[in-house]
GROMACS .gro file of C-alpha atoms in nm:
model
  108
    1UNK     CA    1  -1.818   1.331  -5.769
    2UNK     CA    2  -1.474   1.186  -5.595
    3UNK     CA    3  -1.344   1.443  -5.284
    4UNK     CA    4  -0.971   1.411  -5.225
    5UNK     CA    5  -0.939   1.286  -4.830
    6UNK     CA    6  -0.520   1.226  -4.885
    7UNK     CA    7  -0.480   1.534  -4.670
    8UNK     CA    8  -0.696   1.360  -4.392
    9UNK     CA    9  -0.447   1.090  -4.336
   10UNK     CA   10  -0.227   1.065  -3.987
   11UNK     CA   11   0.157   1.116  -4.082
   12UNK     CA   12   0.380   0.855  -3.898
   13UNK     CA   13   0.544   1.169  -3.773
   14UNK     CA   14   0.194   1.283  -3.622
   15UNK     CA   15   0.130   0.944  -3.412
   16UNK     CA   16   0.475   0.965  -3.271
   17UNK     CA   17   0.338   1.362  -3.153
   18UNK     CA   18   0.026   1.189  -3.033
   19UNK     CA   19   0.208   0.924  -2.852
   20UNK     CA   20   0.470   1.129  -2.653
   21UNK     CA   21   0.112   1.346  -2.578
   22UNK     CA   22  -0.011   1.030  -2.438
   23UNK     CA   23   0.287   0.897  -2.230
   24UNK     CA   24   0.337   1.277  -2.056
   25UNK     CA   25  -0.046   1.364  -1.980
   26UNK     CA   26  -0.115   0.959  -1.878
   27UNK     CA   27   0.194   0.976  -1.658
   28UNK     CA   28   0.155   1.286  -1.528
   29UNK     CA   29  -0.204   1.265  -1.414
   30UNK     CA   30  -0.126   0.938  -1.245
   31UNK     CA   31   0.173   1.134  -1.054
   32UNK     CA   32  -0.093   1.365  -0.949
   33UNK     CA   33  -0.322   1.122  -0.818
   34UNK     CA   34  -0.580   1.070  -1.093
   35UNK     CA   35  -0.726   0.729  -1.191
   36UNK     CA   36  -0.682   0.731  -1.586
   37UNK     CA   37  -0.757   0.442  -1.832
   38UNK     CA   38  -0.492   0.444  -2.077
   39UNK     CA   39  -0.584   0.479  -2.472
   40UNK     CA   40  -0.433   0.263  -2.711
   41UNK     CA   41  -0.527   0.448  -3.025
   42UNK     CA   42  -0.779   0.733  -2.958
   43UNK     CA   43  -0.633   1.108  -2.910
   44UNK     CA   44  -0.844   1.114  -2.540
   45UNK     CA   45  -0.835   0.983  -2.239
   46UNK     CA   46  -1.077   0.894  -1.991
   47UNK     CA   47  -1.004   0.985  -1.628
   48UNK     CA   48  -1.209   0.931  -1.314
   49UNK     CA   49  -1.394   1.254  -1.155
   50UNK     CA   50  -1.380   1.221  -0.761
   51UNK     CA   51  -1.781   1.406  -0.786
   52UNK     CA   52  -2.009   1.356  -1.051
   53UNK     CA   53  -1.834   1.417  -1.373
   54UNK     CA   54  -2.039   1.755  -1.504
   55UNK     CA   55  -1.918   1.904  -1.195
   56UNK     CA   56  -1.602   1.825  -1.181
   57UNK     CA   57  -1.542   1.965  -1.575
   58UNK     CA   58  -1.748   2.263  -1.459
   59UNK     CA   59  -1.490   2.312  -1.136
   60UNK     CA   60  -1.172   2.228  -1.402
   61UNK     CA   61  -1.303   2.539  -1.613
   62UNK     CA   62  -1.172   2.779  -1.345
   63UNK     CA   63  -0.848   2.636  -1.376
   64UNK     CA   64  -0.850   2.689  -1.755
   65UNK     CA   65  -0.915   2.360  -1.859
   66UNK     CA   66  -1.152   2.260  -2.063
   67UNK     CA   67  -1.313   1.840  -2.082
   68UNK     CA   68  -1.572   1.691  -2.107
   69UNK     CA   69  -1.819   1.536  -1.909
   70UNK     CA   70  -1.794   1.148  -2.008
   71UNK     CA   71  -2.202   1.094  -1.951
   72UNK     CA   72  -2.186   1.284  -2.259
   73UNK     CA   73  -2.038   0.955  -2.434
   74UNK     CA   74  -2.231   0.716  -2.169
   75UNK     CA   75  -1.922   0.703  -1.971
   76UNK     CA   76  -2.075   0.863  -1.629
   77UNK     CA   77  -1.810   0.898  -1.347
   78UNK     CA   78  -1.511   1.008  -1.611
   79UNK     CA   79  -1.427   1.266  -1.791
   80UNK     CA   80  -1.268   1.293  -2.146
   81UNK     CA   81  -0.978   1.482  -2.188
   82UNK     CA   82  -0.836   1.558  -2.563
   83UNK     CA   83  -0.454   1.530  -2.632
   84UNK     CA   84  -0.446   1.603  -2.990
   85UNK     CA   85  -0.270   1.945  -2.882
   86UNK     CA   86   0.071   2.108  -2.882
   87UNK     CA   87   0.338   1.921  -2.649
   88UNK     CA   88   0.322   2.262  -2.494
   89UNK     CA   89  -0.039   2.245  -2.434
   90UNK     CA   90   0.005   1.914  -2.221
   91UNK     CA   91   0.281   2.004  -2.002
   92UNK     CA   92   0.149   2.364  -1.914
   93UNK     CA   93  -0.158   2.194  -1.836
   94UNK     CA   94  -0.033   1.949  -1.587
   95UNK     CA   95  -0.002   2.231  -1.282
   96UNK     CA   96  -0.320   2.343  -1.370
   97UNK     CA   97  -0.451   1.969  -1.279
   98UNK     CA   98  -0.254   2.019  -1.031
   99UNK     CA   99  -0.454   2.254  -0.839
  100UNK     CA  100  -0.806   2.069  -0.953
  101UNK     CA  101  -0.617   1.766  -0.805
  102UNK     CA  102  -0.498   1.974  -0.470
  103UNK     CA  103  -0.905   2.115  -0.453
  104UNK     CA  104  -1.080   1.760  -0.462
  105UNK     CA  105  -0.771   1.603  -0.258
  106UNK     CA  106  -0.592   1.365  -0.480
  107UNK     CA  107  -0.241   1.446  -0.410
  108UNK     CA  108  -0.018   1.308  -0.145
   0.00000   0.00000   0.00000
């Protein structure tokens, strides 16, 4: 039995999406005083947690956001953060990590 997967397959259209995802949520958690390690072809990102990294996604959930804790992916320290969302999603997100920034002190 063959399964068609042709529907499965990243338009060039969709990377460019994924990309300008990238570029805003990289550059804007950097702005806010996160310590981020830039993907090169993965739809996450890993950025630094200031506490132990379950907490900190546990603290981020009252701010609406939701990531995961990177021990999950033996990353401890980090957390993974999904941008295969809307554009919208990403920049009404950043002043929400705002405020998890301006609780654990990151910003200037």
């Amino acid at each position: 039995m063959e399964t068609d997967i042709s529907h499965l397959l990243i338009e060039p259209e969709n990377i460019a999406a994924y990309n300008r995802n990238r570029e805003t949520l990289y550059k804007g958690l950097l702005e806010l005083g996160f310590e981020c390690i830039k993907p090169e072809g993965a739809f996450y990102m890993f950025v630094k947690t200031p506490v132990d990294d379950k907490e900190f996604c546990e603290r981020a959930k009252k701010y609406n956001i939701l990531i995961v804790p990177g021990s999950t992916f033996a990353c401890p320290g980090f957390a993974r953060i999904a941008y295969c969302v809307s554009y919208d999603t990403i920049t009404n997100s950043l002043p929400q990590f705002k405020k998890l920034a301006e609780e654990f002190g990151l910003t200037d």
